[in-house]
Amino acid sequence: MGDDSASIDRDFSAYLNDPLGYARDVLGILPTPDQSQIAPAILCPPYRVLVKSGHSIGKTFLAAWLVNWWYDTRKPGVAITTAPTKRDVVDLLWTEVRLQRQRAKLPLPFDFIGPAAPEMRTGDDHYAKGYTASKGESFQGRHRARMLFVFDEAEGVSANYWQTAETMFHPNGDHAFFAILNPTTTTSQSFIEERAVGADGLRKWQVFTVSSLSHPNIAVGLENEGRIARGELPLPVPIPNAVSVEQVRTWLGDWFERIAADSHAATDIEFPPGSGQWWRPGPLGEARVLGRRPSAGTYGVWSEALWSMAVKNDDRSPHRMNEFPELGCDVARFGDDWTETHSRWGNVSLDHEAVNGWDEVRVATRLKDVVAELAALANKDRPKTLPAVTAKQIKMKVDDTGCGGGVVSILRADKYNVIPVNSSETAKDSDKYEKVRHELWFSTVERAKSGRLSLAALNARKSGVVARLESQALAPIWWPDSKGRRSVEPKDDTKKKIGRSPDGMDAMNLAYYEGRSGGLVVAVAGGGR
């Protein structure tokens, strides 16, 4: 057990790269399978771990364990924690830090600077300290060789804390960054961080999603229901005070909708597993039980679960001989906007490019090169008995507003199969949407819902690109207009949220848009609804 004497000076450096061994041998605790997978991840590139979790799975326990491990194994070394409120910092996280040290299997020094202070310290180069985000307490400027940053309840930590930590963090293996949260919104800084991409084009964070249903208490609790029904003694619960089957059943009643077994979607859950009882999560069920960003009820155009389904959908079905690749291009209008191109073949996204500052001639020239590459791809396994596909047969759907009109004119003059798309036109399905722009967004979403959108191949080659597209996809909201039709927020509103225009998703929407029979109308005009 722990010792309240600061004279204890054990050497725990053997656990420098072994948080699991420290938990087992020093703290005397047994992590859950999810926790055992997450903890060592902060020692691996990119040395940033973000955990989205359901309720009662041991979020604060995990954060406190990492603080204690870092403090005891690194001298010098610094651990900095923050959370939204004093209660989160002092009463929850740092109370757990103290409890773990008191209950430890091996004696640990009690280096706290006061009876309730969120700080341990032996010197200026060896300490752990908690800061309350809502008070504006600053840890800026505290640069040390070995630093751990822990953001507990990170959904409520404001952008300036993330940005300050980023200026101090060095992804060299001596620093680590750990954030854990219930993902209740799509407007928080944690939402932006989750999808952030570094200068190397790779995701900045290793992201874990932990459902309350995966906790070992649930499997044991369900087994105990059967044992009790058979008159047998129940098994001990692995982790008392963590999530229970009884809690889950309450949550299902409050935050989920019971649905017919033959109407369930990939985003629904079966509980108990194998029971044939299917449940559809509402926003709170997604966030607080399944560890997913909410969709329904918040009017998000895309949901996190649906995007994940498209990324995992590894569609390798053969293409029909008369089905050629296509591309969509959203042409930048000014300054900090990007010209982006998305190509696909059937249901499968092939590639995505983004450039800035190109004029109409250069964009048109690049599009000619891209369709030549797509034609070559279409001909690669095409039977020699069939006519070869030419570049001018490849369909290009191009934003026809602003600079896009010039690109369309150049391509048309050279007899390319270019289809101008104008987002301000009346939608093809005018009963559901007022403008083509709204139809563009939702037609891609509907493809994904029906399993006809595959981002797996693109993600395997360009995961950073797919991460940026995800950030753009999940940002916009929609609302019903006076006629009950779906309207997507103006493009400029989305730009304010994520710091850049969603040009990438505009290009992807164009690539998958089926348009009108015998003609077209569409694209993605800047600020229109």
Short mmCIF file of C-alpha atoms in Angstrom, two decimals:
data_model
loop_
_atom_site.label_atom_id
_atom_site.label_comp_id
_atom_site.label_asym_id
_atom_site.label_seq_id
_atom_site.Cartn_x
_atom_site.Cartn_y
_atom_site.Cartn_z
CA MET A 1 0.00 0.00 0.00
CA GLY A 2 1.02 3.64 -0.44
CA ASP A 3 3.06 5.57 2.09
CA ASP A 4 2.54 9.20 3.12
CA SER A 5 6.27 9.70 3.59
CA ALA A 6 8.19 11.70 1.03
CA SER A 7 11.33 9.80 2.08
CA ILE A 8 10.48 6.79 -0.08
CA ASP A 9 12.80 6.85 -3.07
CA ARG A 10 12.29 3.76 -5.20
CA ASP A 11 13.69 3.42 -8.70
CA PHE A 12 10.90 2.59 -11.13
CA SER A 13 12.90 3.33 -14.27
CA ALA A 14 12.55 -0.32 -15.30
CA TYR A 15 8.96 0.56 -16.19
CA LEU A 16 9.94 3.56 -18.31
CA ASN A 17 8.43 1.95 -21.41
CA ASP A 18 6.07 -0.44 -19.66
CA PRO A 19 2.91 1.22 -18.32
CA LEU A 20 1.19 -2.18 -18.14
CA GLY A 21 3.95 -3.66 -15.99
CA TYR A 22 3.80 -0.58 -13.75
CA ALA A 23 0.05 -1.03 -13.33
CA ARG A 24 0.46 -4.70 -12.49
CA ASP A 25 3.58 -4.69 -10.32
CA VAL A 26 3.52 -1.25 -8.70
CA LEU A 27 -0.09 -0.13 -8.49
CA GLY A 28 -1.43 -3.67 -8.22
CA ILE A 29 -4.27 -3.06 -10.69
CA LEU A 30 -5.58 -5.07 -13.63
CA PRO A 31 -6.51 -2.88 -16.60
CA THR A 32 -9.35 -3.79 -18.93
CA PRO A 33 -8.50 -5.08 -22.43
CA ASP A 34 -9.31 -1.67 -23.89
CA GLN A 35 -7.12 0.12 -21.35
CA SER A 36 -4.31 -2.37 -21.99
CA GLN A 37 -4.39 -1.51 -25.67
CA ILE A 38 -4.57 2.24 -25.16
CA ALA A 39 -1.90 2.90 -22.50
CA PRO A 40 1.17 1.67 -24.44
CA ALA A 41 0.05 3.59 -27.53
CA ILE A 42 1.37 6.89 -26.15
CA LEU A 43 4.87 5.45 -26.52
CA CYS A 44 4.40 5.00 -30.27
CA PRO A 45 4.32 7.60 -33.07
CA PRO A 46 2.63 10.04 -33.27
CA TYR A 47 2.84 9.96 -29.43
CA ARG A 48 -0.64 11.50 -29.25
CA VAL A 49 -3.59 9.37 -28.17
CA LEU A 50 -7.20 10.53 -28.18
CA VAL A 51 -9.83 8.27 -26.63
CA LYS A 52 -13.55 8.66 -27.25
CA SER A 53 -15.45 6.60 -24.74
CA GLY A 54 -18.80 5.77 -23.31
CA HIS A 55 -19.74 6.26 -19.67
CA SER A 56 -18.29 4.38 -16.70
CA ILE A 57 -15.44 2.60 -18.47
CA GLY A 58 -12.66 4.04 -16.30
CA LYS A 59 -11.66 7.21 -18.17
CA THR A 60 -10.40 9.05 -15.09
CA PHE A 61 -8.82 5.86 -13.75
CA LEU A 62 -6.79 5.50 -16.95
CA ALA A 63 -5.70 9.14 -16.94
CA ALA A 64 -4.59 8.94 -13.28
CA TRP A 65 -2.68 5.72 -13.92
CA LEU A 66 -0.72 7.39 -16.73
CA VAL A 67 0.06 10.41 -14.53
CA ASN A 68 1.39 8.19 -11.75
CA TRP A 69 3.40 6.03 -14.16
CA TRP A 70 5.01 9.03 -15.84
CA TYR A 71 5.82 10.72 -12.53
CA ASP A 72 7.38 7.62 -10.98
CA THR A 73 9.41 6.46 -13.99
CA ARG A 74 10.87 9.75 -15.22
CA LYS A 75 13.20 11.83 -13.07
CA PRO A 76 13.45 14.45 -14.45
CA GLY A 77 9.96 14.44 -15.90
CA VAL A 78 6.81 16.53 -15.89
CA ALA A 79 3.12 15.60 -16.16
CA ILE A 80 0.60 18.37 -16.82
CA THR A 81 -3.12 17.71 -16.60
CA THR A 82 -6.12 19.85 -17.36
CA ALA A 83 -9.88 19.45 -17.38
CA PRO A 84 -12.79 21.88 -17.76
CA THR A 85 -13.70 22.46 -14.09
CA LYS A 86 -12.16 22.38 -10.62
CA ARG A 87 -14.35 19.38 -9.82
CA ASP A 88 -12.94 17.53 -12.84
CA VAL A 89 -9.38 18.34 -11.84
CA VAL A 90 -9.35 18.17 -8.03
CA ASP A 91 -12.31 16.03 -7.01
CA LEU A 92 -12.10 13.47 -9.81
CA LEU A 93 -8.75 13.12 -11.59
CA TRP A 94 -6.42 14.08 -8.76
CA THR A 95 -8.48 12.26 -6.15
CA GLU A 96 -7.95 9.15 -8.29
CA VAL A 97 -4.22 9.91 -8.51
CA ARG A 98 -4.06 9.98 -4.69
CA LEU A 99 -6.17 6.85 -4.27
CA GLN A 100 -3.99 4.84 -6.64
CA ARG A 101 -0.89 5.82 -4.69
CA GLN A 102 -2.52 5.04 -1.34
CA ARG A 103 -3.67 1.61 -2.52
CA ALA A 104 -0.53 0.74 -4.48
CA LYS A 105 0.99 -2.72 -4.21
CA LEU A 106 4.42 -1.18 -3.57
CA PRO A 107 5.03 1.85 -1.33
CA LEU A 108 4.99 5.09 -3.31
CA PRO A 109 6.15 8.54 -2.22
CA PHE A 110 3.38 10.97 -1.33
CA ASP A 111 4.95 14.10 -2.81
CA PHE A 112 1.76 16.18 -2.76
CA ILE A 113 2.29 19.82 -1.80
CA GLY A 114 -0.90 19.94 0.29
CA PRO A 115 -3.73 17.75 1.59
CA ALA A 116 -5.93 18.39 -1.45
CA ALA A 117 -3.62 20.11 -3.93
CA PRO A 118 -3.54 18.72 -7.50
CA GLU A 119 0.25 18.66 -7.53
CA MET A 120 3.17 16.34 -6.73
CA ARG A 121 6.69 17.72 -6.79
CA THR A 122 10.27 16.97 -5.82
CA GLY A 123 11.84 19.83 -7.79
CA ASP A 124 11.51 22.20 -10.71
CA ASP A 125 12.33 19.42 -13.16
CA HIS A 126 10.18 16.69 -11.58
CA TYR A 127 6.52 17.33 -10.87
CA ALA A 128 2.94 16.61 -11.88
CA LYS A 129 0.32 19.33 -11.70
CA GLY A 130 -3.32 19.87 -12.57
CA TYR A 131 -4.75 23.05 -14.11
CA THR A 132 -8.40 24.04 -14.37
CA ALA A 133 -9.31 25.13 -17.88
CA SER A 134 -12.37 27.16 -16.91
CA LYS A 135 -10.23 29.35 -14.64
CA GLY A 136 -7.89 30.17 -17.47
CA GLU A 137 -4.93 28.78 -15.54
CA SER A 138 -1.97 28.75 -17.88
CA PHE A 139 0.82 26.24 -18.21
CA GLN A 140 2.40 28.15 -21.09
CA GLY A 141 6.15 28.28 -21.28
CA ARG A 142 6.84 25.21 -19.14
CA HIS A 143 9.14 23.42 -21.56
CA ARG A 144 10.84 20.32 -20.16
CA ALA A 145 12.72 17.36 -21.62
CA ARG A 146 10.14 14.71 -20.66
CA MET A 147 6.56 15.90 -20.66
CA LEU A 148 3.18 14.20 -20.49
CA PHE A 149 0.05 16.20 -21.28
CA VAL A 150 -3.24 14.74 -20.02
CA PHE A 151 -6.58 16.29 -20.99
CA ASP A 152 -9.38 14.68 -18.99
CA GLU A 153 -12.99 15.36 -20.04
CA ALA A 154 -11.29 16.86 -23.08
CA GLU A 155 -14.53 17.62 -24.89
CA GLY A 156 -14.85 20.70 -22.68
CA VAL A 157 -11.25 21.92 -22.93
CA SER A 158 -11.09 25.09 -24.99
CA ALA A 159 -8.98 25.60 -28.10
CA ASN A 160 -6.34 27.79 -26.43
CA TYR A 161 -5.27 24.93 -24.12
CA TRP A 162 -4.85 22.53 -27.04
CA GLN A 163 -2.89 25.17 -28.92
CA THR A 164 -0.66 25.97 -25.94
CA ALA A 165 0.11 22.30 -25.35
CA GLU A 166 0.92 21.92 -29.03
CA THR A 167 3.59 24.65 -28.80
CA MET A 168 5.24 22.74 -25.95
CA PHE A 169 4.83 19.22 -27.32
CA HIS A 170 7.66 17.54 -29.23
CA PRO A 171 6.73 14.27 -31.02
CA ASN A 172 10.17 12.77 -30.46
CA GLY A 173 9.32 9.97 -28.03
CA ASP A 174 10.24 11.92 -24.89
CA HIS A 175 6.86 13.68 -24.86
CA ALA A 176 3.36 12.18 -24.90
CA PHE A 177 -0.13 13.65 -25.21
CA PHE A 178 -3.21 11.86 -23.90
CA ALA A 179 -6.80 13.10 -24.24
CA ILE A 180 -9.94 11.26 -23.15
CA LEU A 181 -13.56 12.33 -23.47
CA ASN A 182 -17.22 11.62 -24.11
CA PRO A 183 -17.66 12.79 -27.73
CA THR A 184 -20.89 14.73 -27.29
CA THR A 185 -20.53 17.37 -30.03
CA THR A 186 -19.13 18.07 -33.48
CA THR A 187 -18.17 21.66 -32.62
CA SER A 188 -15.46 21.15 -29.97
CA GLN A 189 -11.73 21.54 -30.39
CA SER A 190 -11.38 17.84 -29.67
CA PHE A 191 -13.50 17.16 -32.77
CA ILE A 192 -11.06 19.22 -34.84
CA GLU A 193 -8.02 17.59 -33.22
CA GLU A 194 -9.38 14.12 -33.84
CA ARG A 195 -9.21 14.74 -37.58
CA ALA A 196 -6.08 16.90 -37.67
CA VAL A 197 -3.32 16.03 -40.13
CA GLY A 198 0.35 16.87 -39.69
CA ALA A 199 2.79 18.33 -42.21
CA ASP A 200 3.72 14.77 -43.18
CA GLY A 201 0.17 14.13 -44.36
CA LEU A 202 -0.50 11.64 -41.56
CA ARG A 203 -3.06 11.88 -38.77
CA LYS A 204 -1.74 13.73 -35.73
CA TRP A 205 -3.59 11.50 -33.28
CA GLN A 206 -4.02 7.81 -32.76
CA VAL A 207 -7.74 7.60 -32.01
CA PHE A 208 -9.48 4.89 -29.98
CA THR A 209 -13.22 4.44 -29.62
CA VAL A 210 -14.32 2.57 -26.49
CA SER A 211 -17.93 1.51 -26.11
CA SER A 212 -19.38 0.95 -22.67
CA LEU A 213 -20.68 -2.34 -24.05
CA SER A 214 -17.13 -3.68 -24.50
CA HIS A 215 -16.33 -3.40 -20.78
CA PRO A 216 -15.67 -6.81 -19.13
CA ASN A 217 -18.41 -6.12 -16.56
CA ILE A 218 -21.00 -6.43 -19.32
CA ALA A 219 -19.98 -9.90 -20.49
CA VAL A 220 -19.84 -11.14 -16.88
CA GLY A 221 -23.13 -9.42 -16.03
CA LEU A 222 -24.93 -11.10 -18.93
CA GLU A 223 -23.46 -14.47 -17.97
CA ASN A 224 -24.59 -13.93 -14.39
CA GLU A 225 -28.17 -13.36 -15.54
CA GLY A 226 -28.10 -16.86 -16.99
CA ARG A 227 -26.43 -18.34 -13.93
CA ILE A 228 -28.98 -16.79 -11.59
CA ALA A 229 -31.83 -18.05 -13.78
CA ARG A 230 -30.35 -21.55 -13.48
CA GLY A 231 -29.99 -21.23 -9.70
CA GLU A 232 -26.20 -20.94 -9.84
CA LEU A 233 -24.01 -18.52 -7.92
CA PRO A 234 -23.02 -15.41 -9.90
CA LEU A 235 -19.43 -14.70 -10.83
CA PRO A 236 -17.68 -11.75 -9.17
CA VAL A 237 -17.89 -8.52 -11.14
CA PRO A 238 -14.41 -7.75 -12.56
CA ILE A 239 -14.45 -4.03 -11.70
CA PRO A 240 -16.95 -2.88 -9.06
CA ASN A 241 -18.38 0.62 -9.57
CA ALA A 242 -17.78 0.50 -13.33
CA VAL A 243 -20.53 0.08 -15.92
CA SER A 244 -23.11 -2.66 -15.28
CA VAL A 245 -25.73 -4.51 -17.32
CA GLU A 246 -28.41 -2.78 -15.27
CA GLN A 247 -27.04 0.61 -16.30
CA VAL A 248 -26.91 -0.42 -19.93
CA ARG A 249 -30.55 -1.52 -19.89
CA THR A 250 -31.52 1.85 -18.43
CA TRP A 251 -29.54 3.66 -21.13
CA LEU A 252 -31.17 1.58 -23.84
CA GLY A 253 -34.57 2.67 -22.59
CA ASP A 254 -33.59 6.32 -22.33
CA TRP A 255 -31.23 6.91 -25.27
CA PHE A 256 -32.04 4.20 -27.84
CA GLU A 257 -35.01 3.18 -29.95
CA ARG A 258 -36.02 -0.47 -30.24
CA ILE A 259 -36.27 -1.46 -33.92
CA ALA A 260 -37.29 -4.53 -35.89
CA ALA A 261 -34.51 -7.02 -36.52
CA ASP A 262 -35.05 -6.92 -40.28
CA SER A 263 -34.65 -3.14 -40.45
CA HIS A 264 -31.38 -2.64 -38.60
CA ALA A 265 -28.52 -0.65 -40.14
CA ALA A 266 -24.78 -1.02 -39.72
CA THR A 267 -24.81 1.74 -37.10
CA ASP A 268 -27.39 -0.01 -34.87
CA ILE A 269 -26.53 -2.45 -32.07
CA GLU A 270 -27.81 -5.83 -30.96
CA PHE A 271 -28.13 -6.19 -27.19
CA PRO A 272 -27.72 -8.63 -25.63
CA PRO A 273 -25.47 -10.00 -28.39
CA GLY A 274 -27.20 -12.80 -30.28
CA SER A 275 -30.60 -11.98 -28.79
CA GLY A 276 -32.16 -10.60 -31.96
CA GLN A 277 -33.02 -7.40 -30.05
CA TRP A 278 -31.86 -4.41 -32.08
CA TRP A 279 -31.49 -0.83 -30.93
CA ARG A 280 -30.96 2.44 -32.77
CA PRO A 281 -28.93 5.02 -30.80
CA GLY A 282 -30.02 8.61 -30.41
CA PRO A 283 -27.39 11.34 -30.01
CA LEU A 284 -26.86 10.62 -26.31
CA GLY A 285 -26.68 6.90 -26.92
CA GLU A 286 -24.02 7.38 -29.56
CA ALA A 287 -21.89 9.67 -27.41
CA ARG A 288 -22.40 8.40 -23.87
CA VAL A 289 -22.65 4.67 -24.52
CA LEU A 290 -20.98 3.87 -27.84
CA GLY A 291 -18.26 6.54 -27.75
CA ARG A 292 -19.30 7.96 -31.13
CA ARG A 293 -19.93 11.53 -32.20
CA PRO A 294 -23.69 12.17 -32.30
CA SER A 295 -25.58 12.54 -35.55
CA ALA A 296 -29.36 12.22 -35.28
CA GLY A 297 -30.93 15.06 -33.36
CA THR A 298 -28.05 17.43 -34.05
CA TYR A 299 -28.81 17.73 -37.78
CA GLY A 300 -25.36 16.70 -38.92
CA VAL A 301 -25.30 15.95 -42.64
CA TRP A 302 -22.86 13.07 -42.08
CA SER A 303 -22.48 11.04 -38.91
CA GLU A 304 -19.20 9.71 -37.63
CA ALA A 305 -20.51 6.15 -37.79
CA LEU A 306 -21.59 6.53 -41.41
CA TRP A 307 -18.22 7.96 -42.44
CA SER A 308 -16.47 5.10 -40.66
CA MET A 309 -18.66 2.66 -42.57
CA ALA A 310 -17.58 4.20 -45.89
CA VAL A 311 -13.90 4.04 -44.88
CA LYS A 312 -14.20 0.37 -43.91
CA ASN A 313 -16.23 -0.58 -47.01
CA ASP A 314 -13.57 -2.31 -49.12
CA ASP A 315 -15.62 -2.69 -52.30
CA ARG A 316 -13.79 -4.85 -54.85
CA SER A 317 -16.70 -5.79 -57.06
CA PRO A 318 -15.83 -5.86 -60.79
CA HIS A 319 -16.79 -2.90 -62.95
CA ARG A 320 -19.22 -3.19 -65.82
CA MET A 321 -17.62 -2.78 -69.24
CA ASN A 322 -19.69 0.32 -69.95
CA GLU A 323 -18.94 1.87 -66.56
CA PHE A 324 -16.05 4.32 -66.77
CA PRO A 325 -14.27 6.31 -64.05
CA GLU A 326 -15.54 9.82 -63.31
CA LEU A 327 -14.24 12.87 -61.51
CA GLY A 328 -15.56 15.94 -59.74
CA CYS A 329 -13.71 19.24 -59.49
CA ASP A 330 -14.47 22.19 -57.23
CA VAL A 331 -12.56 25.19 -58.56
CA ALA A 332 -11.21 27.71 -56.04
CA ARG A 333 -12.75 31.14 -56.21
CA PHE A 334 -10.21 33.17 -54.30
CA GLY A 335 -7.35 33.38 -51.79
CA ASP A 336 -7.33 30.64 -49.23
CA ASP A 337 -9.79 28.32 -50.98
CA TRP A 338 -8.50 25.21 -52.74
CA THR A 339 -9.13 23.67 -56.13
CA GLU A 340 -9.84 20.02 -55.37
CA THR A 341 -10.41 17.00 -57.60
CA HIS A 342 -11.94 13.67 -56.60
CA SER A 343 -12.01 10.63 -58.89
CA ARG A 344 -14.01 7.46 -58.54
CA TRP A 345 -14.89 4.32 -60.45
CA GLY A 346 -18.33 3.04 -59.59
CA ASN A 347 -18.61 2.98 -55.82
CA VAL A 348 -14.88 3.27 -55.17
CA SER A 349 -12.98 6.51 -54.60
CA LEU A 350 -9.69 6.34 -56.48
CA ASP A 351 -7.81 9.55 -55.75
CA HIS A 352 -8.07 13.08 -54.42
CA GLU A 353 -5.92 16.12 -55.18
CA ALA A 354 -5.85 19.65 -53.77
CA VAL A 355 -3.97 22.69 -55.10
CA ASN A 356 -4.02 26.38 -54.26
CA GLY A 357 -3.45 29.43 -56.43
CA TRP A 358 -3.86 27.79 -59.84
CA ASP A 359 -5.49 29.71 -62.68
CA GLU A 360 -8.15 28.28 -65.01
CA VAL A 361 -5.68 27.20 -67.72
CA ARG A 362 -3.49 25.27 -65.29
CA VAL A 363 -6.51 23.59 -63.67
CA ALA A 364 -7.92 22.57 -67.06
CA THR A 365 -4.53 21.17 -68.11
CA ARG A 366 -4.30 19.09 -64.94
CA LEU A 367 -7.84 17.76 -65.43
CA LYS A 368 -6.88 16.61 -68.94
CA ASP A 369 -3.95 14.72 -67.42
CA VAL A 370 -6.17 13.15 -64.76
CA VAL A 371 -8.77 11.87 -67.24
CA ALA A 372 -5.94 10.45 -69.36
CA GLU A 373 -4.76 8.53 -66.28
CA LEU A 374 -8.31 7.35 -65.58
CA ALA A 375 -8.74 6.19 -69.18
CA ALA A 376 -5.51 4.21 -68.91
CA LEU A 377 -6.82 2.62 -65.72
CA ALA A 378 -10.09 1.70 -67.42
CA ASN A 379 -8.17 0.09 -70.30
CA LYS A 380 -5.79 -1.88 -68.11
CA ASP A 381 -7.95 -5.02 -67.86
CA ARG A 382 -10.42 -4.16 -70.60
CA PRO A 383 -10.95 -6.95 -73.19
CA LYS A 384 -9.10 -6.24 -76.42
CA THR A 385 -12.30 -7.01 -78.32
CA LEU A 386 -13.85 -3.81 -76.94
CA PRO A 387 -12.94 -0.29 -78.06
CA ALA A 388 -10.38 1.41 -75.85
CA VAL A 389 -11.65 4.08 -73.48
CA THR A 390 -10.39 7.54 -74.39
CA ALA A 391 -9.67 10.45 -72.09
CA LYS A 392 -12.44 12.45 -73.73
CA GLN A 393 -15.00 9.81 -72.70
CA ILE A 394 -14.29 10.28 -69.00
CA LYS A 395 -17.02 12.34 -67.38
CA MET A 396 -15.84 15.48 -65.57
CA LYS A 397 -18.36 17.25 -63.32
CA VAL A 398 -17.00 20.72 -62.67
CA ASP A 399 -18.22 23.55 -60.48
CA ASP A 400 -19.52 26.08 -63.00
CA THR A 401 -19.55 29.08 -60.68
CA GLY A 402 -16.88 31.77 -60.62
CA CYS A 403 -13.55 30.52 -61.95
CA GLY A 404 -15.09 27.14 -62.66
CA GLY A 405 -16.90 28.57 -65.66
CA GLY A 406 -13.57 29.36 -67.30
CA VAL A 407 -12.34 25.81 -66.74
CA VAL A 408 -15.54 24.42 -68.26
CA SER A 409 -15.14 26.64 -71.34
CA ILE A 410 -11.56 25.49 -71.94
CA LEU A 411 -12.49 21.81 -71.65
CA ARG A 412 -15.56 22.18 -73.83
CA ALA A 413 -13.54 23.90 -76.56
CA ASP A 414 -11.25 20.85 -76.63
CA LYS A 415 -14.23 18.46 -76.85
CA TYR A 416 -13.85 16.88 -73.38
CA ASN A 417 -16.84 15.29 -71.64
CA VAL A 418 -17.25 18.11 -69.13
CA ILE A 419 -20.52 18.64 -67.29
CA PRO A 420 -21.00 22.09 -65.73
CA VAL A 421 -22.63 21.96 -62.34
CA ASN A 422 -24.35 24.95 -60.74
CA SER A 423 -25.37 24.61 -57.12
CA SER A 424 -27.85 27.45 -57.14
CA GLU A 425 -30.13 25.68 -59.63
CA THR A 426 -33.33 23.92 -58.57
CA ALA A 427 -32.60 20.41 -57.30
CA LYS A 428 -33.34 17.36 -59.40
CA ASP A 429 -35.47 16.01 -56.54
CA SER A 430 -37.16 19.29 -55.69
CA ASP A 431 -39.54 17.62 -53.23
CA LYS A 432 -36.59 16.87 -50.92
CA TYR A 433 -34.20 19.74 -51.65
CA GLU A 434 -34.53 23.33 -52.80
CA LYS A 435 -31.11 23.72 -54.42
CA VAL A 436 -28.69 21.37 -56.14
CA ARG A 437 -26.08 22.16 -53.48
CA HIS A 438 -28.19 20.49 -50.81
CA GLU A 439 -28.90 17.57 -53.13
CA LEU A 440 -25.18 17.15 -53.79
CA TRP A 441 -24.41 16.69 -50.11
CA PHE A 442 -27.25 14.31 -49.37
CA SER A 443 -26.91 12.21 -52.52
CA THR A 444 -23.42 11.22 -51.36
CA VAL A 445 -24.74 10.49 -47.86
CA GLU A 446 -27.50 8.29 -49.27
CA ARG A 447 -24.94 6.35 -51.32
CA ALA A 448 -22.96 5.70 -48.16
CA LYS A 449 -26.05 4.57 -46.27
CA SER A 450 -26.81 2.01 -48.97
CA GLY A 451 -23.23 0.71 -48.98
CA ARG A 452 -22.42 2.23 -52.38
CA LEU A 453 -19.48 4.37 -51.29
CA SER A 454 -16.04 2.94 -50.59
CA LEU A 455 -13.18 5.05 -49.23
CA ALA A 456 -11.07 2.07 -48.13
CA ALA A 457 -8.60 2.10 -51.04
CA LEU A 458 -8.12 5.86 -50.88
CA ASN A 459 -7.64 5.71 -47.10
CA ALA A 460 -5.02 2.98 -47.47
CA ARG A 461 -2.93 5.23 -49.72
CA LYS A 462 -3.79 8.71 -48.43
CA SER A 463 -5.09 8.48 -44.87
CA GLY A 464 -4.31 12.15 -44.25
CA VAL A 465 -6.47 13.18 -47.19
CA VAL A 466 -9.36 11.07 -45.94
CA ALA A 467 -8.94 12.61 -42.47
CA ARG A 468 -9.27 16.10 -43.96
CA LEU A 469 -12.33 15.02 -45.93
CA GLU A 470 -13.84 13.60 -42.74
CA SER A 471 -13.37 16.90 -40.95
CA GLN A 472 -15.18 18.67 -43.78
CA ALA A 473 -17.91 16.03 -44.00
CA LEU A 474 -18.85 16.07 -40.32
CA ALA A 475 -18.82 19.84 -39.87
CA PRO A 476 -21.96 21.07 -41.73
CA ILE A 477 -25.42 20.94 -40.21
CA TRP A 478 -28.76 21.02 -42.00
CA TRP A 479 -32.30 22.06 -41.19
CA PRO A 480 -35.72 21.62 -42.76
CA ASP A 481 -37.02 24.60 -44.72
CA SER A 482 -40.64 25.80 -44.63
CA LYS A 483 -41.60 23.00 -47.05
CA GLY A 484 -39.81 20.30 -45.06
CA ARG A 485 -36.92 20.04 -47.52
CA ARG A 486 -33.36 19.54 -46.27
CA SER A 487 -31.09 22.59 -46.47
CA VAL A 488 -27.35 22.44 -45.78
CA GLU A 489 -25.75 25.37 -43.97
CA PRO A 490 -23.93 27.97 -46.13
CA LYS A 491 -20.40 27.08 -47.12
CA ASP A 492 -18.99 30.11 -45.32
CA ASP A 493 -20.53 28.91 -42.03
CA THR A 494 -18.70 25.60 -42.37
CA LYS A 495 -15.49 27.46 -43.17
CA LYS A 496 -15.76 29.39 -39.89
CA LYS A 497 -16.04 26.12 -37.94
CA ILE A 498 -13.10 24.24 -39.40
CA GLY A 499 -10.86 27.08 -40.55
CA ARG A 500 -11.04 26.24 -44.25
CA SER A 501 -13.60 25.87 -46.99
CA PRO A 502 -15.02 22.33 -47.46
CA ASP A 503 -13.77 22.27 -51.06
CA GLY A 504 -12.65 18.65 -50.77
CA MET A 505 -16.13 17.40 -49.93
CA ASP A 506 -17.57 19.60 -52.66
CA ALA A 507 -15.32 17.80 -55.15
CA MET A 508 -16.24 14.39 -53.74
CA ASN A 509 -19.95 15.25 -53.88
CA LEU A 510 -19.55 16.27 -57.51
CA ALA A 511 -17.74 13.03 -58.35
CA TYR A 512 -20.62 10.95 -57.00
CA TYR A 513 -23.46 13.15 -58.21
CA GLU A 514 -25.64 11.46 -60.80
CA GLY A 515 -27.08 14.72 -62.09
CA ARG A 516 -29.98 15.04 -64.45
CA SER A 517 -30.71 12.73 -67.32
CA GLY A 518 -29.81 14.38 -70.59
CA GLY A 519 -28.10 17.34 -69.08
CA LEU A 520 -26.88 18.89 -65.90
CA VAL A 521 -27.00 21.65 -63.48
CA VAL A 522 -24.82 21.77 -60.40
CA ALA A 523 -21.86 22.47 -58.28
CA VAL A 524 -21.09 24.07 -55.03
CA ALA A 525 -21.49 27.78 -54.99
CA GLY A 526 -19.73 29.62 -52.24
CA GLY A 527 -22.18 31.12 -49.80
CA GLY A 528 -25.56 30.04 -51.10
CA ARG A 529 -27.84 27.77 -49.20
#
